mmCIF file of C-alpha atoms in Angstrom:
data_model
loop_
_atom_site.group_PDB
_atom_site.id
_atom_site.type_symbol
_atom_site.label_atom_id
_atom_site.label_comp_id
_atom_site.label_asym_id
_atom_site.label_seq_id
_atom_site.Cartn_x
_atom_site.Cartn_y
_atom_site.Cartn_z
ATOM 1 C CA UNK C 44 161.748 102.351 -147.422
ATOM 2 C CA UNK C 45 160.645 98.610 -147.218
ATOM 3 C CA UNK C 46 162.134 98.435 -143.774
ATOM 4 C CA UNK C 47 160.134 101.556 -143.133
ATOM 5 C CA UNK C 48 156.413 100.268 -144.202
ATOM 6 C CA UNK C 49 157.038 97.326 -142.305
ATOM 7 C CA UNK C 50 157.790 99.034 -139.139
ATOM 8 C CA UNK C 51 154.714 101.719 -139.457
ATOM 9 C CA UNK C 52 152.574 98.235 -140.333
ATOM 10 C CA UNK C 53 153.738 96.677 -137.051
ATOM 11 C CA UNK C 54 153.575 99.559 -135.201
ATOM 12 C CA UNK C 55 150.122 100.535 -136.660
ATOM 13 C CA UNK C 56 149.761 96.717 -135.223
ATOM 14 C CA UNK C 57 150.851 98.065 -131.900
ATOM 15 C CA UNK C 58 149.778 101.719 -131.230
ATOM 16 C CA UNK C 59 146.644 102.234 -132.896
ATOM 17 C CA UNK C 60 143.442 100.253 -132.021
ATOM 18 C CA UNK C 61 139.884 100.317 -133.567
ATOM 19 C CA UNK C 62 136.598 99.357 -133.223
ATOM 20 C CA UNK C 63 133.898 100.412 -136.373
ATOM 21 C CA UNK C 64 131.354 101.197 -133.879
ATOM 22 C CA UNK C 65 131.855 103.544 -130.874
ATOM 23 C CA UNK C 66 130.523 101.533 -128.317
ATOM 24 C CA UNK C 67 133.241 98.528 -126.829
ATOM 25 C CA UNK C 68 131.558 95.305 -127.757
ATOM 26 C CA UNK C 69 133.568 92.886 -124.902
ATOM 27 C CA UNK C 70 131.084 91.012 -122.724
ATOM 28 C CA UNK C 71 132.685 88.482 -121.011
ATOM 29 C CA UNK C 72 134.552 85.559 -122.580
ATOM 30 C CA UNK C 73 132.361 83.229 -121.333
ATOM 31 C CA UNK C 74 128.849 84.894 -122.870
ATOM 32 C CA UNK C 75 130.753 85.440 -125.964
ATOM 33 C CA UNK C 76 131.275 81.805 -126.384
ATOM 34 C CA UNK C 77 127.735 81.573 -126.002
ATOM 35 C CA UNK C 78 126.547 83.716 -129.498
ATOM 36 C CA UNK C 79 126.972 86.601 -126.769
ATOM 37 C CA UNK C 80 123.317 85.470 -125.770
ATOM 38 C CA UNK C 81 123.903 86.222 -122.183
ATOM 39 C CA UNK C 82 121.271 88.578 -120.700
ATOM 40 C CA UNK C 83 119.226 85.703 -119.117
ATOM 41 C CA UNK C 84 122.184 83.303 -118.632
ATOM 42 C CA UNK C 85 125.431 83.969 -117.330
ATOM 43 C CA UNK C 86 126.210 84.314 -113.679
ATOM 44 C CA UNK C 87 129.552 84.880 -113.318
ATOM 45 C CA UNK C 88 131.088 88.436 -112.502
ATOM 46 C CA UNK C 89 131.344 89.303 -116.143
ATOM 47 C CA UNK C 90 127.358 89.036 -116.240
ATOM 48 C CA UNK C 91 126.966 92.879 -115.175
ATOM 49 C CA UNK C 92 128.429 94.032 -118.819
ATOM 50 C CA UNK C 93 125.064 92.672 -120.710
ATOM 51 C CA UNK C 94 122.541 92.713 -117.397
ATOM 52 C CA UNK C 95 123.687 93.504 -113.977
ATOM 53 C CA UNK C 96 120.464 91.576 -112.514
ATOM 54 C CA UNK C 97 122.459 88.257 -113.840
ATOM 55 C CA UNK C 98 124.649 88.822 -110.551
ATOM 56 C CA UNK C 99 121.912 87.520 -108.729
ATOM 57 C CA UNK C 100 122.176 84.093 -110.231
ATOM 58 C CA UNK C 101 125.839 84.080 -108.549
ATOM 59 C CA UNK C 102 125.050 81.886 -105.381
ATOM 60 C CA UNK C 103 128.950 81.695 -103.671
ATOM 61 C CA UNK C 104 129.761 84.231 -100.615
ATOM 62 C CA UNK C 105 132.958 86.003 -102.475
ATOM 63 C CA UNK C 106 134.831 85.814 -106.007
ATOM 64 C CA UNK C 107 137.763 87.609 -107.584
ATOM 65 C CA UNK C 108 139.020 86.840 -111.246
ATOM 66 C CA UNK C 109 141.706 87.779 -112.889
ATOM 67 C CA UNK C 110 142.150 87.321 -116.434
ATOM 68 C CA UNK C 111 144.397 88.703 -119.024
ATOM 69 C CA UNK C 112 143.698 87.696 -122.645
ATOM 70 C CA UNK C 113 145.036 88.229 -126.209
ATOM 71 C CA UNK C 114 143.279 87.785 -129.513
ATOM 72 C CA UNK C 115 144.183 87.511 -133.150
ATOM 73 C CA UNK C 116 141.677 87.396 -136.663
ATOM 74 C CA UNK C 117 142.970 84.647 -139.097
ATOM 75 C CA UNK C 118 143.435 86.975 -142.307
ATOM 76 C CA UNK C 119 146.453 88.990 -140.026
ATOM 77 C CA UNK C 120 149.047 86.309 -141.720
ATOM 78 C CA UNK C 121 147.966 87.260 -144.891
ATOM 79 C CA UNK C 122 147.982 90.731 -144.695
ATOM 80 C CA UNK C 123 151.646 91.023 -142.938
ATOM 81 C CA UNK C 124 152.900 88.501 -145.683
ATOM 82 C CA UNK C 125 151.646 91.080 -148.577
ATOM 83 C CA UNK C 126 153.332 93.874 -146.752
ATOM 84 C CA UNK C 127 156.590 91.815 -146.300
ATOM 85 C CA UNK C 128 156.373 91.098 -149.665
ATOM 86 C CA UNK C 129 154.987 93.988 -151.537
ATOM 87 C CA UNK C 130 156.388 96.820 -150.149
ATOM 88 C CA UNK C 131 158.604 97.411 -152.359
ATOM 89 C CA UNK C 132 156.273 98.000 -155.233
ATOM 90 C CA UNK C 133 154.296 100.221 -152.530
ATOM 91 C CA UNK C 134 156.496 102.827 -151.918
ATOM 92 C CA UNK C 135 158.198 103.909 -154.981
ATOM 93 C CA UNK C 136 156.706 105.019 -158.244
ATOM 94 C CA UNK C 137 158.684 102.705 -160.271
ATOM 95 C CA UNK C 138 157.246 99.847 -158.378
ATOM 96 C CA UNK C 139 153.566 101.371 -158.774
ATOM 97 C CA UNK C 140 154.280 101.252 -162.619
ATOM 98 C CA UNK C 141 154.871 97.487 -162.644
ATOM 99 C CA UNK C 142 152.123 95.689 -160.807
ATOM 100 C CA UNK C 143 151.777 92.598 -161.927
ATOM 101 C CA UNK C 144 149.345 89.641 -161.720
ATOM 102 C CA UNK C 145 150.339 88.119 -158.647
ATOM 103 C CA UNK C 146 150.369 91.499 -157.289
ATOM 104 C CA UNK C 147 146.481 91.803 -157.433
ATOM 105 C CA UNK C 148 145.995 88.347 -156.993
ATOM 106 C CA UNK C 149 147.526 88.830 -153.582
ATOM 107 C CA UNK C 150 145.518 92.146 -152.383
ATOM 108 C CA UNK C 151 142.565 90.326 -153.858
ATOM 109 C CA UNK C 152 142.507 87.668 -150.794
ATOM 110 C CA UNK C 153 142.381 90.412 -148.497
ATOM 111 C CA UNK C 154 140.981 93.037 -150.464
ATOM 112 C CA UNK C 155 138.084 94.646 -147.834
ATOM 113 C CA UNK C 156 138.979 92.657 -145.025
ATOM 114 C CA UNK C 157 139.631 94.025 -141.605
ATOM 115 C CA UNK C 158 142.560 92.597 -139.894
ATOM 116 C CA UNK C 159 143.110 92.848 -136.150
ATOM 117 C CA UNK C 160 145.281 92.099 -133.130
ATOM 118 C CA UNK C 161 144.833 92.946 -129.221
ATOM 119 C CA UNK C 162 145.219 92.495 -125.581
ATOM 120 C CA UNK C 163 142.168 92.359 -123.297
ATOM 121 C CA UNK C 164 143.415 92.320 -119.362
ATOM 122 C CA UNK C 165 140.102 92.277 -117.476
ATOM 123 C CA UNK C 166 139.375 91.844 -113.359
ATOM 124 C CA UNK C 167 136.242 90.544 -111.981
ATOM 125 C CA UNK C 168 134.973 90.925 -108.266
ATOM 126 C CA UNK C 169 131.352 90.126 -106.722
ATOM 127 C CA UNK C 170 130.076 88.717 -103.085
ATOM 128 C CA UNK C 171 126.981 88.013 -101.391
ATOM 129 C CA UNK C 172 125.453 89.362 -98.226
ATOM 130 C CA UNK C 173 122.300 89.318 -96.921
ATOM 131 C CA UNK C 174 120.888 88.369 -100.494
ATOM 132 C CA UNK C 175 121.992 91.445 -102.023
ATOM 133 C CA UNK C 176 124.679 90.723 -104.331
ATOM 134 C CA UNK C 177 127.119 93.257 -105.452
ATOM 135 C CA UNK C 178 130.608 93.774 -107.478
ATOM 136 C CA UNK C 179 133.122 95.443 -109.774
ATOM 137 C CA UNK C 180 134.097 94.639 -113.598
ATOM 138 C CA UNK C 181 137.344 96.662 -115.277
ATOM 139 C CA UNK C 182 138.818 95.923 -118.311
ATOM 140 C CA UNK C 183 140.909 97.348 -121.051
ATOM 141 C CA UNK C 184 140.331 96.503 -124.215
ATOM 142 C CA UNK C 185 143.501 96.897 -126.726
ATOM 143 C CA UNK C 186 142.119 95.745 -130.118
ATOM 144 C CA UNK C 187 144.313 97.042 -133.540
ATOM 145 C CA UNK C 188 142.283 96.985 -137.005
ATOM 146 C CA UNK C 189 144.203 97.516 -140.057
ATOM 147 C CA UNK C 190 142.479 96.821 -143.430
ATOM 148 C CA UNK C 191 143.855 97.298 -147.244
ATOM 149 C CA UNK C 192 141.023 98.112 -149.642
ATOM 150 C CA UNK C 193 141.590 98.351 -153.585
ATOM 151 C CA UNK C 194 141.392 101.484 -155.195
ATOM 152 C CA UNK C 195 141.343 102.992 -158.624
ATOM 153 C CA UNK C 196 145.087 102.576 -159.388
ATOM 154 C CA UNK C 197 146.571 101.743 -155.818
ATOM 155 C CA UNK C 198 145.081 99.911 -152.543
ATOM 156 C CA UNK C 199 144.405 102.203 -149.869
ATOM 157 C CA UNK C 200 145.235 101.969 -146.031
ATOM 158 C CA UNK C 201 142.124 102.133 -143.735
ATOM 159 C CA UNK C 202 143.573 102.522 -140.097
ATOM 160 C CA UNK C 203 142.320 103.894 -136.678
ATOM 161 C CA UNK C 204 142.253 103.378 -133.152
ATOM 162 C CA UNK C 205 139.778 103.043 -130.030
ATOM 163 C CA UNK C 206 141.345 102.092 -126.851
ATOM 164 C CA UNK C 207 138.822 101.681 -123.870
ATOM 165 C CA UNK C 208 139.256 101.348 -120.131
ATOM 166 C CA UNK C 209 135.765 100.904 -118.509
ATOM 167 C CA UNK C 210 135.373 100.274 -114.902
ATOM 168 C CA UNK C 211 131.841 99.293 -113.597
ATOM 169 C CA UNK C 212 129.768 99.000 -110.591
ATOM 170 C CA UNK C 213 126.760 97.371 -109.826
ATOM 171 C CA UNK C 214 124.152 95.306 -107.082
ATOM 172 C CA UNK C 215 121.310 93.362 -107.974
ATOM 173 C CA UNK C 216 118.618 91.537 -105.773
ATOM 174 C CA UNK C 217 116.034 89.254 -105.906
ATOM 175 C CA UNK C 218 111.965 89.934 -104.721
ATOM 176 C CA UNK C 219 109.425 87.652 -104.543
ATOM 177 C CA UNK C 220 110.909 85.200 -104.850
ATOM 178 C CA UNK C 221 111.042 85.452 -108.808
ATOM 179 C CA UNK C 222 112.404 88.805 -110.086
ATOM 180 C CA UNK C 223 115.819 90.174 -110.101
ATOM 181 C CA UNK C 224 116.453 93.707 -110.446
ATOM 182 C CA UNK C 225 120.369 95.284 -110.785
ATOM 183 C CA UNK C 226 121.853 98.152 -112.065
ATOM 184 C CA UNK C 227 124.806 99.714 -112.873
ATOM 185 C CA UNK C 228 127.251 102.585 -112.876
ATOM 186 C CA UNK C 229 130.483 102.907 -115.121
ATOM 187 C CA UNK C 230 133.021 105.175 -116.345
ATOM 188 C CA UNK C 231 134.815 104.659 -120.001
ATOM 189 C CA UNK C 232 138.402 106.487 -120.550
ATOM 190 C CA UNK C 233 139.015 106.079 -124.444
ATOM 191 C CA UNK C 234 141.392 107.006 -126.752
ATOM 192 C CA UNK C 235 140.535 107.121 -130.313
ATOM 193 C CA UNK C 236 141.614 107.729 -133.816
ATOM 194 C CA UNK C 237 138.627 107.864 -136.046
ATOM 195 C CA UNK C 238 138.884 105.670 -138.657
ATOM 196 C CA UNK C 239 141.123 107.274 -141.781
ATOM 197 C CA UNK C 240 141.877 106.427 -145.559
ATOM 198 C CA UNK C 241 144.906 106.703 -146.756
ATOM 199 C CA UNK C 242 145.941 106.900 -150.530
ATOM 200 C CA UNK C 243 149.173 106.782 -152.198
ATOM 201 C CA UNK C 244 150.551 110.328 -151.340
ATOM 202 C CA UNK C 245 149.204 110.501 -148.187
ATOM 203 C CA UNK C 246 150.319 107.279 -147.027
ATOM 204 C CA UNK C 247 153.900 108.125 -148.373
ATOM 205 C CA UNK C 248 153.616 111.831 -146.302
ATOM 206 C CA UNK C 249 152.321 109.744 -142.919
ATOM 207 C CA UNK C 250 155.522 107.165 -143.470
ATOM 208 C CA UNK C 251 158.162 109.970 -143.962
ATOM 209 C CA UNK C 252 156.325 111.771 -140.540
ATOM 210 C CA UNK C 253 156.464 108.389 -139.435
ATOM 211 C CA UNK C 254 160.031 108.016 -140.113
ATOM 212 C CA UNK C 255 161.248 111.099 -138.441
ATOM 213 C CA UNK C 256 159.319 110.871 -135.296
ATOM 214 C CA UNK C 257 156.778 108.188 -134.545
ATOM 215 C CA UNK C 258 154.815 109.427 -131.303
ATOM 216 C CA UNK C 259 154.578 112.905 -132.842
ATOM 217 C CA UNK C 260 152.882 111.280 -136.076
ATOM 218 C CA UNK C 261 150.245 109.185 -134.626
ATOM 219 C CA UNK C 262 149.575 112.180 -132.037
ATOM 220 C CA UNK C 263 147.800 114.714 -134.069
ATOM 221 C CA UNK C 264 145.303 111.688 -134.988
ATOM 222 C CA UNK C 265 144.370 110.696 -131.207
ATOM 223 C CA UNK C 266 141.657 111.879 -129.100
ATOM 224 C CA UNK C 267 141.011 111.473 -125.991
ATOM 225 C CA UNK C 268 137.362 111.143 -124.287
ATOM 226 C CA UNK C 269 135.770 109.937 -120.983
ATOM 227 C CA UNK C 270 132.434 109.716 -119.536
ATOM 228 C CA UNK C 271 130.339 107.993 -116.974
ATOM 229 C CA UNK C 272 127.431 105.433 -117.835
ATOM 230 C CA UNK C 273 124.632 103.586 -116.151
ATOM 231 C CA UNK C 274 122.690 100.402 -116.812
ATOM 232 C CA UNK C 275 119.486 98.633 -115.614
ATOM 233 C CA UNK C 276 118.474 95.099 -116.039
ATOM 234 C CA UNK C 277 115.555 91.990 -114.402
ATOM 235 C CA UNK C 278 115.856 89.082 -114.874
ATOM 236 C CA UNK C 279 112.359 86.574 -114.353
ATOM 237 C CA UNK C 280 112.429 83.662 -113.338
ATOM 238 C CA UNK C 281 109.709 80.771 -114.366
ATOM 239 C CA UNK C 282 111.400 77.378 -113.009
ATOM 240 C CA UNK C 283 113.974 76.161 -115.480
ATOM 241 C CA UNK C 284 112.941 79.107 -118.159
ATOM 242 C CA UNK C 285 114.682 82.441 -117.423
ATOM 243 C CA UNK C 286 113.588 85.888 -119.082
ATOM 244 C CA UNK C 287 115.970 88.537 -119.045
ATOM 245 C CA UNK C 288 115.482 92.483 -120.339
ATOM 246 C CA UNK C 289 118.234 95.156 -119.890
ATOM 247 C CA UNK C 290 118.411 98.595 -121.224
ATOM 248 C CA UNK C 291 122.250 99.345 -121.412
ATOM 249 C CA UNK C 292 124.194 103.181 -121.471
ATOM 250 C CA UNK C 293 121.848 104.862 -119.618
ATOM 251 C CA UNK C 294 122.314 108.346 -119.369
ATOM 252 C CA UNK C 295 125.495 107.674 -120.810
ATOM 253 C CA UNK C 296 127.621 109.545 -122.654
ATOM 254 C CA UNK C 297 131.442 109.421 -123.911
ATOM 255 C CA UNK C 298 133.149 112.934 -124.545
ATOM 256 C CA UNK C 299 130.882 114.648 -126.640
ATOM 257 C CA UNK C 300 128.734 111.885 -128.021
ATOM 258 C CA UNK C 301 125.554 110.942 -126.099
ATOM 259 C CA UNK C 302 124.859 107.034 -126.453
ATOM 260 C CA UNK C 303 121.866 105.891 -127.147
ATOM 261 C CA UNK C 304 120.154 103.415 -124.768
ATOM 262 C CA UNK C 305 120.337 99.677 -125.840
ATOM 263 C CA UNK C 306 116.944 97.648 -125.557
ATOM 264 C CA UNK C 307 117.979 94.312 -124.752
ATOM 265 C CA UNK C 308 116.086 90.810 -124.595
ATOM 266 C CA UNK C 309 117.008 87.277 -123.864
ATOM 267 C CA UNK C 310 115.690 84.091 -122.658
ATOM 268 C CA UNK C 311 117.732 81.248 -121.113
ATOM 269 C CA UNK C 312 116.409 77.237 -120.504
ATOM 270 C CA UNK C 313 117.965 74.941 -118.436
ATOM 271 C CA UNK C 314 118.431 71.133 -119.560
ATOM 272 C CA UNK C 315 117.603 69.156 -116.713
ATOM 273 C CA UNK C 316 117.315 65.994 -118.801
ATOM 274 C CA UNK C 317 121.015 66.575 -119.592
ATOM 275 C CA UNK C 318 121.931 67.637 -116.170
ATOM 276 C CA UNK C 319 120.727 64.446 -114.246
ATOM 277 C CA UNK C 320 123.984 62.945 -115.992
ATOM 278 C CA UNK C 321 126.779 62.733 -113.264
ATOM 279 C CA UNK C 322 129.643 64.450 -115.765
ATOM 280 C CA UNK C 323 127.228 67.483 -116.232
ATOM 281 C CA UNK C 324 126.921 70.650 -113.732
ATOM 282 C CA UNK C 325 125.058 72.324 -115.724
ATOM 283 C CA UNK C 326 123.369 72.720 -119.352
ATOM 284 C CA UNK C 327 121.407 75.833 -120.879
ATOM 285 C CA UNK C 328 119.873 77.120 -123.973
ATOM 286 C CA UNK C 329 119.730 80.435 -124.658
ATOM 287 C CA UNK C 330 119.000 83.432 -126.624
ATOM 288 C CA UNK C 331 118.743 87.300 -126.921
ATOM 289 C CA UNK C 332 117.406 89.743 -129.274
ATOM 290 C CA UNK C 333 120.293 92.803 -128.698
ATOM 291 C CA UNK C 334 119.466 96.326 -129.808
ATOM 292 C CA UNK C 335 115.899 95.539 -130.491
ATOM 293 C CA UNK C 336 115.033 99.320 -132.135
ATOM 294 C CA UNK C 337 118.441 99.818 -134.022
ATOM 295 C CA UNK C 338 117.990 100.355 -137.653
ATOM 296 C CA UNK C 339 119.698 97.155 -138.911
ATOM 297 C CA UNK C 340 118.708 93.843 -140.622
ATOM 298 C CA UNK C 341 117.215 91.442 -138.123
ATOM 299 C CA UNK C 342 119.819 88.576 -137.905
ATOM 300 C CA UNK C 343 122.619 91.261 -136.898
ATOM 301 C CA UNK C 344 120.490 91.864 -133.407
ATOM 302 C CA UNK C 345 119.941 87.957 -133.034
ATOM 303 C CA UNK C 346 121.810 85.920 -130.730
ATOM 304 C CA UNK C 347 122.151 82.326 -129.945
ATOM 305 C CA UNK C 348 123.910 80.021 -127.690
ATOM 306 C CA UNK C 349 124.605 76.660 -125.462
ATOM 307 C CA UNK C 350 126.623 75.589 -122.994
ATOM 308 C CA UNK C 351 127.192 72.621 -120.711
ATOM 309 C CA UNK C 352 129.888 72.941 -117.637
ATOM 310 C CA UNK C 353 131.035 69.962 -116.541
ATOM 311 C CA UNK C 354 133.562 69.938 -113.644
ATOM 312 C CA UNK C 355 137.118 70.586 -115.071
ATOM 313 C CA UNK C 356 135.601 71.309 -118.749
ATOM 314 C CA UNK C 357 133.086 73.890 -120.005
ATOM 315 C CA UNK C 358 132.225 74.083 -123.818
ATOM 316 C CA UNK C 359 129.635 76.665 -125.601
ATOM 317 C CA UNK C 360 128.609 77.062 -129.277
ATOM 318 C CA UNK C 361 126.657 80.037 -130.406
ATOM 319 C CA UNK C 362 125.513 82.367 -133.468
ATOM 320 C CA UNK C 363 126.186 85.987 -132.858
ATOM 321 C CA UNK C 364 124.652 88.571 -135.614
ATOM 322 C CA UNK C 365 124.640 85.320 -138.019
ATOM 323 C CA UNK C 366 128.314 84.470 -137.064
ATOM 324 C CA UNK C 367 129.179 81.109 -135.625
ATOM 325 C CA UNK C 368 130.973 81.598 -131.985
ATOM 326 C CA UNK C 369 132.853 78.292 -129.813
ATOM 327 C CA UNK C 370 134.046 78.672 -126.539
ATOM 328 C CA UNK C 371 135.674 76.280 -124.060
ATOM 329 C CA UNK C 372 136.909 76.542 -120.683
ATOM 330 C CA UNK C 373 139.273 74.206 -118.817
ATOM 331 C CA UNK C 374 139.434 74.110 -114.897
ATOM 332 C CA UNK C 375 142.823 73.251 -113.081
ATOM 333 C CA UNK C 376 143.027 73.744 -109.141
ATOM 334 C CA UNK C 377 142.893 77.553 -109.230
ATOM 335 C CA UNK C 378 143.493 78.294 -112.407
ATOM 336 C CA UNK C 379 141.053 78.916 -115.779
ATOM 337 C CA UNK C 380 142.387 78.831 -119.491
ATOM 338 C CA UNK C 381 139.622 79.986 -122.570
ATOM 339 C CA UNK C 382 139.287 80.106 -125.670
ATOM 340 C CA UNK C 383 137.042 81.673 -128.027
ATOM 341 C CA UNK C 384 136.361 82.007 -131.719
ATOM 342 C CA UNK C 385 134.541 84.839 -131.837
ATOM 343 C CA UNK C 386 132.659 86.845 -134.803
ATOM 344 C CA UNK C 387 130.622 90.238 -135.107
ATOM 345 C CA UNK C 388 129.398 92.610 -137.614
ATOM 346 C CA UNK C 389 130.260 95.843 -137.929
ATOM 347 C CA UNK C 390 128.120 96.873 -141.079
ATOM 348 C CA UNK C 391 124.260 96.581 -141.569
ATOM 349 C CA UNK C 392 123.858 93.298 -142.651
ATOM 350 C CA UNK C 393 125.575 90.083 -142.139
ATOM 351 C CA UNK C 394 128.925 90.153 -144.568
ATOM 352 C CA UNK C 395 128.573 93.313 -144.715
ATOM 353 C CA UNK C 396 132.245 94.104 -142.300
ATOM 354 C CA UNK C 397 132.611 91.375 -140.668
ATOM 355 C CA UNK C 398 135.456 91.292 -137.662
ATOM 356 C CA UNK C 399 136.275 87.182 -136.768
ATOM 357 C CA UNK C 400 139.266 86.626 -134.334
ATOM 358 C CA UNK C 401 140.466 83.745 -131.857
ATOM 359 C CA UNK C 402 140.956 85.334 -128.797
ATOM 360 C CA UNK C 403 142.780 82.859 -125.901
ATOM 361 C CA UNK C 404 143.000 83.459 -122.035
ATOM 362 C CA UNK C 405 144.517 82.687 -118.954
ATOM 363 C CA UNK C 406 142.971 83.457 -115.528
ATOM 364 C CA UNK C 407 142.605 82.410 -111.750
ATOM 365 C CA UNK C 408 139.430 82.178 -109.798
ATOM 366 C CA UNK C 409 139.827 82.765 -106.080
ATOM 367 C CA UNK C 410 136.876 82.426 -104.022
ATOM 368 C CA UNK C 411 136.655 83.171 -100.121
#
């Protein structure tokens, strides 16, 4: 039976994937460093998943990415060591009957928190002609939750799964000289296992299913939706001081469920006191106010970020929904390798269900 739990853990770890929230929060690896404060101030390919006018700022003739990337919260340690070494006690009334001290002590340091593990390929493409700039963003996201919650006698097993493949379009422009419009169109294939608790009998029924067959007991729980999306976004443009407004999932709508639109704002300022130094590219400030009419508390909606590129080496900091974010970047010949400690919340509030996770990636630019 121990060997059992630990194989439906790591598989959970595997098959199933999760997000609280139905809408796939990736935006790039680069804004993400940034506090995810991006709609005035990325311009890489990545910049049509929080504003497609941001592919205007992109001023090469033709670019192709290719990234894949894999990411990891810190608490996952803890919560495969009290499997490893609880399990017994778990899964046999005996063992429920003789919890000790340490046992609690143990679920208390990870008591309520969400645990989570994933793959994120993801291909960028844009180009320039004639000042109309256009391009292609797919990725899959592949991000496992798994979270272990006290309950009245027993913990209980929160799992579930949300696997998305989105594929978008999109073209942006510039007029006069100091607005750029852009706009999207996406699809989203998902597949999805609404987030479950599991007590003590049911747990013990799902590992003996589990046991006997494991496609045919995770299959009941999956569904599978798909749906096609659209965005809008402008960006302004006042000198060094961008301002940047997008209203995301347009007319969007994922199997049954109709999205709401997303009101988004940002502004972005460029350093030029910091840029006239010969080891820095480039320099910005930047900041966004995300989901400005969602019923939330404030400082979940508020974003806030920096970066400075220098040739071989970018870094970012950032605050996302009152959650510090780092990013770096380092540049050899071809070749691009990030990372990211990222966090977001999935509750109301801040601390409310938090998700934090280092994510790290390897990718290659190719430009024509």
């Amino acid at each position: 039976m121990k060997k059992t739990l630990l194989s439906l853990f790591f598989a959970l770890l595997i098959a199933s994937t999760t997000l609280a929230g139905s809408r796939s929060t990736f935006q790039g690896v680069r804004a993400m460093g940034m506090g995810n404060a991006s709609v005035a101030a990325v311009d890489d390919a990545a910049s049509m998943l929080s504003n497609p006018a941001g592919l205007d700022l992109y001023m090469e003739h033709m670019h192709l990415t290719l990234n894949f990337a894999g990411y990891v919260s810190p608490s996952i340690l803890d919560l495969s060591s009290f499997v490893a070494n609880h399990s017994d006690e778990l899964t046999n009334t005996e063992g429920l009957k003789s919890l000790d001290n340490k046992f609690y002590d143990d679920l208390y340091n990870i008591d309520g928190k969400w645990s989570t593990v994933g793959l994120l390929p993801n291909v960028g493409f844009m180009a320039r002609t004639y000042g109309l700039t256009y391009g292609a963003y797919y990725y899959w996201d592949i991000p496992t939750r798994v979270m272990l919650e006290s309950g009245v006698l027993v913990p209980k097993i929160f799992i579930g799964t949300q696997m998305d493949q989105v594929l978008t379009g999109s073209v942006a422009r510039r007029f006069n000289r100091n607005i750029s419009l852009g706009v999207n169109v996406k699809w989203i294939d998902r597949y999805v296992i609404d987030d479950i608790a599991l007590g003590y009998t049911q747990t013990m029924e799902f590992i003996e299913r589990f046991e006997k067959d494991k496609l045919n007991a995770l299959d009941p729980l999956l569904s599978h939706q798909y749906g096609p999306g659209a965005d809008a976004g402008a960006i302004f443009h006042f000198g060094q001081l961008r301002a940047g407004v997008s209203v995301m999932d347009l007319f969007s709508y994922v199997g049954s469920e109709v999205m709401t639109p997303r009101l988004n704002l940002g502004m972005a300022y460029k350093l030029l006191a910091l840029m006239e130094y010969n080891l820095i590219d480039d320099a910005t400030l930047t900041t966004d106010l995300h989901d400005v009419f969602k019923r939330a508390n404030f400082f979940t909606k508020l974003n806030i970020g920096a970066e400075v590129r220098m040739t071989a080496l970018d870094v970012r900091l950032g605050l996302n929904q009152g959650y510090p974010t780092f990013g770096t970047t380092l540049h050899w010949l071809l070749f691009h390798f990030d990372y990211l400690y990222y966090g977001e919340e999935k509750g109301l509030y801040p601390g409310d269900k938090p998700l934090l996770y280092h994510l790290v990636q390897v990718g290659a630019d190719i430009k024509f």
